[in-house]
């Protein structure tokens, strides 16, 4: 299922947005240096919103609750206490809108 997550102009580089999707956990869209990436939004350690409470540094997001980190591009955890990866989703930019394939 492909859904629109935001407009290109809605999200500045270095920012993220939580997106609610019917019948599934929220996802997060990140703008890293003008490229868009979509992952699960809930931290796999304690369900903090990475988009709302996290801090983006380069291509990583640091969870606002306990300082765990994830690579936004791969979803892999890069710092404890996070050990379980985030799901990542294919992204397409079409005519100024950002879409994600969320399965
Ligand atoms: S909830 Fe994210 S590191 Fe604990």
PDB file of N, CA, C and O in Angstrom, residues 47-90:
ATOM      1  N   UNK A  47       9.092   2.529  22.759  1.00  0.00           N
ATOM      2  CA  UNK A  47       7.950   3.112  22.052  1.00  0.00           C
ATOM      3  C   UNK A  47       7.902   4.635  22.066  1.00  0.00           C
ATOM      4  O   UNK A  47       6.868   5.230  21.796  1.00  0.00           O
ATOM      5  N   UNK A  48       9.011   5.293  22.355  1.00  0.00           N
ATOM      6  CA  UNK A  48       9.068   6.735  22.166  1.00  0.00           C
ATOM      7  C   UNK A  48       8.877   7.056  20.692  1.00  0.00           C
ATOM      8  O   UNK A  48       9.290   6.290  19.821  1.00  0.00           O
ATOM      9  N   UNK A  49       8.276   8.215  20.403  1.00  0.00           N
ATOM     10  CA  UNK A  49       8.191   8.676  19.019  1.00  0.00           C
ATOM     11  C   UNK A  49       9.534   9.257  18.608  1.00  0.00           C
ATOM     12  O   UNK A  49       9.979  10.269  19.158  1.00  0.00           O
ATOM     13  N   UNK A  50      10.167   8.620  17.623  1.00  0.00           N
ATOM     14  CA  UNK A  50      11.469   9.120  17.175  1.00  0.00           C
ATOM     15  C   UNK A  50      11.319  10.449  16.445  1.00  0.00           C
ATOM     16  O   UNK A  50      12.189  11.325  16.556  1.00  0.00           O
ATOM     17  N   UNK A  51      10.237  10.612  15.717  1.00  0.00           N
ATOM     18  CA  UNK A  51      10.044  11.867  14.982  1.00  0.00           C
ATOM     19  C   UNK A  51       9.776  13.032  15.925  1.00  0.00           C
ATOM     20  O   UNK A  51      10.278  14.140  15.718  1.00  0.00           O
ATOM     21  N   UNK A  52       8.996  12.792  16.961  1.00  0.00           N
ATOM     22  CA  UNK A  52       8.607  13.889  17.852  1.00  0.00           C
ATOM     23  C   UNK A  52       9.635  14.140  18.949  1.00  0.00           C
ATOM     24  O   UNK A  52       9.889  15.290  19.320  1.00  0.00           O
ATOM     25  N   UNK A  53      10.203  13.075  19.492  1.00  0.00           N
ATOM     26  CA  UNK A  53      11.086  13.220  20.657  1.00  0.00           C
ATOM     27  C   UNK A  53      12.562  13.019  20.333  1.00  0.00           C
ATOM     28  O   UNK A  53      13.410  13.258  21.189  1.00  0.00           O
ATOM     29  N   UNK A  54      12.854  12.545  19.118  1.00  0.00           N
ATOM     30  CA  UNK A  54      14.235  12.229  18.775  1.00  0.00           C
ATOM     31  C   UNK A  54      15.019  13.432  18.293  1.00  0.00           C
ATOM     32  O   UNK A  54      14.455  14.479  17.955  1.00  0.00           O
ATOM     33  N   UNK A  55      16.337  13.231  18.254  1.00  0.00           N
ATOM     34  CA  UNK A  55      17.264  14.257  17.769  1.00  0.00           C
ATOM     35  C   UNK A  55      17.990  13.693  16.552  1.00  0.00           C
ATOM     36  O   UNK A  55      18.636  12.636  16.650  1.00  0.00           O
ATOM     37  N   UNK A  56      17.907  14.379  15.424  1.00  0.00           N
ATOM     38  CA  UNK A  56      18.555  13.904  14.201  1.00  0.00           C
ATOM     39  C   UNK A  56      19.964  14.474  14.130  1.00  0.00           C
ATOM     40  O   UNK A  56      20.161  15.689  14.288  1.00  0.00           O
ATOM     41  N   UNK A  57      20.914  13.571  13.908  1.00  0.00           N
ATOM     42  CA  UNK A  57      22.306  13.992  13.708  1.00  0.00           C
ATOM     43  C   UNK A  57      22.848  13.224  12.512  1.00  0.00           C
ATOM     44  O   UNK A  57      23.050  12.008  12.587  1.00  0.00           O
ATOM     45  N   UNK A  58      23.057  13.915  11.418  1.00  0.00           N
ATOM     46  CA  UNK A  58      23.491  13.246  10.187  1.00  0.00           C
ATOM     47  C   UNK A  58      22.427  12.273   9.726  1.00  0.00           C
ATOM     48  O   UNK A  58      21.264  12.655   9.567  1.00  0.00           O
ATOM     49  N   UNK A  59      22.842  11.005   9.540  1.00  0.00           N
ATOM     50  CA  UNK A  59      21.859  10.006   9.106  1.00  0.00           C
ATOM     51  C   UNK A  59      21.392   9.132  10.269  1.00  0.00           C
ATOM     52  O   UNK A  59      20.897   8.032  10.059  1.00  0.00           O
ATOM     53  N   UNK A  60      21.555   9.642  11.494  1.00  0.00           N
ATOM     54  CA  UNK A  60      21.088   8.903  12.662  1.00  0.00           C
ATOM     55  C   UNK A  60      20.052   9.711  13.443  1.00  0.00           C
ATOM     56  O   UNK A  60      20.035  10.941  13.379  1.00  0.00           O
ATOM     57  N   UNK A  61      19.203   8.974  14.167  1.00  0.00           N
ATOM     58  CA  UNK A  61      18.267   9.619  15.090  1.00  0.00           C
ATOM     59  C   UNK A  61      18.520   9.062  16.485  1.00  0.00           C
ATOM     60  O   UNK A  61      18.666   7.854  16.672  1.00  0.00           O
ATOM     61  N   UNK A  62      18.635   9.977  17.440  1.00  0.00           N
ATOM     62  CA  UNK A  62      18.825   9.588  18.836  1.00  0.00           C
ATOM     63  C   UNK A  62      17.493   9.680  19.544  1.00  0.00           C
ATOM     64  O   UNK A  62      16.828  10.725  19.513  1.00  0.00           O
ATOM     65  N   UNK A  63      17.103   8.586  20.174  1.00  0.00           N
ATOM     66  CA  UNK A  63      15.832   8.550  20.890  1.00  0.00           C
ATOM     67  C   UNK A  63      15.865   9.521  22.066  1.00  0.00           C
ATOM     68  O   UNK A  63      16.837   9.597  22.810  1.00  0.00           O
ATOM     69  N   UNK A  64      14.759  10.223  22.245  1.00  0.00           N
ATOM     70  CA  UNK A  64      14.684  11.219  23.300  1.00  0.00           C
ATOM     71  C   UNK A  64      14.492  10.649  24.690  1.00  0.00           C
ATOM     72  O   UNK A  64      14.633  11.368  25.676  1.00  0.00           O
ATOM     73  N   UNK A  65      14.184   9.360  24.786  1.00  0.00           N
ATOM     74  CA  UNK A  65      13.899   8.802  26.108  1.00  0.00           C
ATOM     75  C   UNK A  65      15.152   8.265  26.799  1.00  0.00           C
ATOM     76  O   UNK A  65      15.418   8.608  27.936  1.00  0.00           O
ATOM     77  N   UNK A  66      15.925   7.401  26.128  1.00  0.00           N
ATOM     78  CA  UNK A  66      17.079   6.776  26.791  1.00  0.00           C
ATOM     79  C   UNK A  66      18.359   6.881  25.981  1.00  0.00           C
ATOM     80  O   UNK A  66      19.343   6.217  26.300  1.00  0.00           O
ATOM     81  N   UNK A  67      18.346   7.665  24.912  1.00  0.00           N
ATOM     82  CA  UNK A  67      19.580   7.922  24.174  1.00  0.00           C
ATOM     83  C   UNK A  67      20.011   6.865  23.183  1.00  0.00           C
ATOM     84  O   UNK A  67      21.102   6.952  22.632  1.00  0.00           O
ATOM     85  N   UNK A  68      19.169   5.856  22.951  1.00  0.00           N
ATOM     86  CA  UNK A  68      19.499   4.878  21.914  1.00  0.00           C
ATOM     87  C   UNK A  68      19.508   5.545  20.552  1.00  0.00           C
ATOM     88  O   UNK A  68      18.932   6.624  20.359  1.00  0.00           O
ATOM     89  N   UNK A  69      20.194   4.893  19.594  1.00  0.00           N
ATOM     90  CA  UNK A  69      20.311   5.495  18.269  1.00  0.00           C
ATOM     91  C   UNK A  69      20.014   4.477  17.179  1.00  0.00           C
ATOM     92  O   UNK A  69      20.272   3.278  17.343  1.00  0.00           O
ATOM     93  N   UNK A  70      19.539   5.016  16.045  1.00  0.00           N
ATOM     94  CA  UNK A  70      19.287   4.201  14.853  1.00  0.00           C
ATOM     95  C   UNK A  70      19.848   4.907  13.635  1.00  0.00           C
ATOM     96  O   UNK A  70      19.805   6.139  13.551  1.00  0.00           O
ATOM     97  N   UNK A  71      20.314   4.098  12.671  1.00  0.00           N
ATOM     98  CA  UNK A  71      20.607   4.633  11.359  1.00  0.00           C
ATOM     99  C   UNK A  71      19.271   4.787  10.630  1.00  0.00           C
ATOM    100  O   UNK A  71      18.529   3.807  10.484  1.00  0.00           O
ATOM    101  N   UNK A  72      18.976   5.979  10.181  1.00  0.00           N
ATOM    102  CA  UNK A  72      17.676   6.251   9.557  1.00  0.00           C
ATOM    103  C   UNK A  72      17.561   5.549   8.204  1.00  0.00           C
ATOM    104  O   UNK A  72      16.476   5.135   7.806  1.00  0.00           O
ATOM    105  N   UNK A  73      18.658   5.398   7.501  1.00  0.00           N
ATOM    106  CA  UNK A  73      18.616   4.824   6.159  1.00  0.00           C
ATOM    107  C   UNK A  73      18.408   3.311   6.210  1.00  0.00           C
ATOM    108  O   UNK A  73      17.624   2.755   5.450  1.00  0.00           O
ATOM    109  N   UNK A  74      19.083   2.648   7.144  1.00  0.00           N
ATOM    110  CA  UNK A  74      18.996   1.176   7.216  1.00  0.00           C
ATOM    111  C   UNK A  74      18.041   0.687   8.290  1.00  0.00           C
ATOM    112  O   UNK A  74      17.634  -0.470   8.275  1.00  0.00           O
ATOM    113  N   UNK A  75      17.739   1.526   9.266  1.00  0.00           N
ATOM    114  CA  UNK A  75      16.922   1.119  10.403  1.00  0.00           C
ATOM    115  C   UNK A  75      17.698   0.391  11.488  1.00  0.00           C
ATOM    116  O   UNK A  75      17.139   0.056  12.544  1.00  0.00           O
ATOM    117  N   UNK A  76      18.983   0.140  11.258  1.00  0.00           N
ATOM    118  CA  UNK A  76      19.764  -0.633  12.226  1.00  0.00           C
ATOM    119  C   UNK A  76      20.060   0.187  13.488  1.00  0.00           C
ATOM    120  O   UNK A  76      20.360   1.387  13.394  1.00  0.00           O
ATOM    121  N   UNK A  77      19.993  -0.460  14.648  1.00  0.00           N
ATOM    122  CA  UNK A  77      20.385   0.240  15.875  1.00  0.00           C
ATOM    123  C   UNK A  77      21.888   0.476  15.873  1.00  0.00           C
ATOM    124  O   UNK A  77      22.654  -0.391  15.439  1.00  0.00           O
ATOM    125  N   UNK A  78      22.310   1.642  16.352  1.00  0.00           N
ATOM    126  CA  UNK A  78      23.737   1.976  16.355  1.00  0.00           C
ATOM    127  C   UNK A  78      24.250   2.300  17.746  1.00  0.00           C
ATOM    128  O   UNK A  78      25.449   2.527  17.909  1.00  0.00           O
ATOM    129  N   UNK A  79      23.354   2.355  18.731  1.00  0.00           N
ATOM    130  CA  UNK A  79      23.796   2.649  20.097  1.00  0.00           C
ATOM    131  C   UNK A  79      22.777   2.094  21.076  1.00  0.00           C
ATOM    132  O   UNK A  79      21.568   2.158  20.826  1.00  0.00           O
ATOM    133  N   UNK A  80      23.289   1.548  22.178  1.00  0.00           N
ATOM    134  CA  UNK A  80      22.414   0.954  23.177  1.00  0.00           C
ATOM    135  C   UNK A  80      21.606   2.053  23.894  1.00  0.00           C
ATOM    136  O   UNK A  80      22.031   3.208  23.910  1.00  0.00           O
ATOM    137  N   UNK A  81      20.460   1.700  24.446  1.00  0.00           N
ATOM    138  CA  UNK A  81      19.970   0.348  24.680  1.00  0.00           C
ATOM    139  C   UNK A  81      19.196  -0.257  23.503  1.00  0.00           C
ATOM    140  O   UNK A  81      18.606  -1.319  23.681  1.00  0.00           O
ATOM    141  N   UNK A  82      19.190   0.370  22.347  1.00  0.00           N
ATOM    142  CA  UNK A  82      18.426  -0.168  21.223  1.00  0.00           C
ATOM    143  C   UNK A  82      19.187  -1.322  20.573  1.00  0.00           C
ATOM    144  O   UNK A  82      20.370  -1.177  20.244  1.00  0.00           O
ATOM    145  N   UNK A  83      18.512  -2.449  20.387  1.00  0.00           N
ATOM    146  CA  UNK A  83      19.142  -3.619  19.762  1.00  0.00           C
ATOM    147  C   UNK A  83      18.288  -4.190  18.629  1.00  0.00           C
ATOM    148  O   UNK A  83      18.755  -5.034  17.873  1.00  0.00           O
ATOM    149  N   UNK A  84      17.053  -3.761  18.518  1.00  0.00           N
ATOM    150  CA  UNK A  84      16.154  -4.264  17.474  1.00  0.00           C
ATOM    151  C   UNK A  84      15.987  -3.178  16.419  1.00  0.00           C
ATOM    152  O   UNK A  84      15.717  -2.017  16.744  1.00  0.00           O
ATOM    153  N   UNK A  85      16.152  -3.573  15.151  1.00  0.00           N
ATOM    154  CA  UNK A  85      16.101  -2.587  14.078  1.00  0.00           C
ATOM    155  C   UNK A  85      14.686  -2.058  13.858  1.00  0.00           C
ATOM    156  O   UNK A  85      13.692  -2.720  14.195  1.00  0.00           O
ATOM    157  N   UNK A  86      14.639  -0.879  13.246  1.00  0.00           N
ATOM    158  CA  UNK A  86      13.380  -0.305  12.780  1.00  0.00           C
ATOM    159  C   UNK A  86      13.080  -0.856  11.395  1.00  0.00           C
ATOM    160  O   UNK A  86      14.000  -1.044  10.593  1.00  0.00           O
ATOM    161  N   UNK A  87      11.816  -1.072  11.092  1.00  0.00           N
ATOM    162  CA  UNK A  87      11.443  -1.347   9.709  1.00  0.00           C
ATOM    163  C   UNK A  87      11.649  -0.083   8.886  1.00  0.00           C
ATOM    164  O   UNK A  87      11.387   1.030   9.366  1.00  0.00           O
ATOM    165  N   UNK A  88      12.114  -0.262   7.664  1.00  0.00           N
ATOM    166  CA  UNK A  88      12.248   0.862   6.738  1.00  0.00           C
ATOM    167  C   UNK A  88      11.347   0.607   5.536  1.00  0.00           C
ATOM    168  O   UNK A  88      11.015  -0.547   5.233  1.00  0.00           O
ATOM    169  N   UNK A  89      10.982   1.664   4.842  1.00  0.00           N
ATOM    170  CA  UNK A  89      10.001   1.559   3.761  1.00  0.00           C
ATOM    171  C   UNK A  89      10.495   2.298   2.525  1.00  0.00           C
ATOM    172  O   UNK A  89      11.116   3.369   2.646  1.00  0.00           O
ATOM    173  N   UNK A  90      10.186   1.738   1.380  1.00  0.00           N
ATOM    174  CA  UNK A  90      10.578   2.371   0.113  1.00  0.00           C
ATOM    175  C   UNK A  90       9.849   3.704  -0.037  1.00  0.00           C
ATOM    176  O   UNK A  90       8.667   3.833   0.305  1.00  0.00           O
TER     177      UNK A  90
END
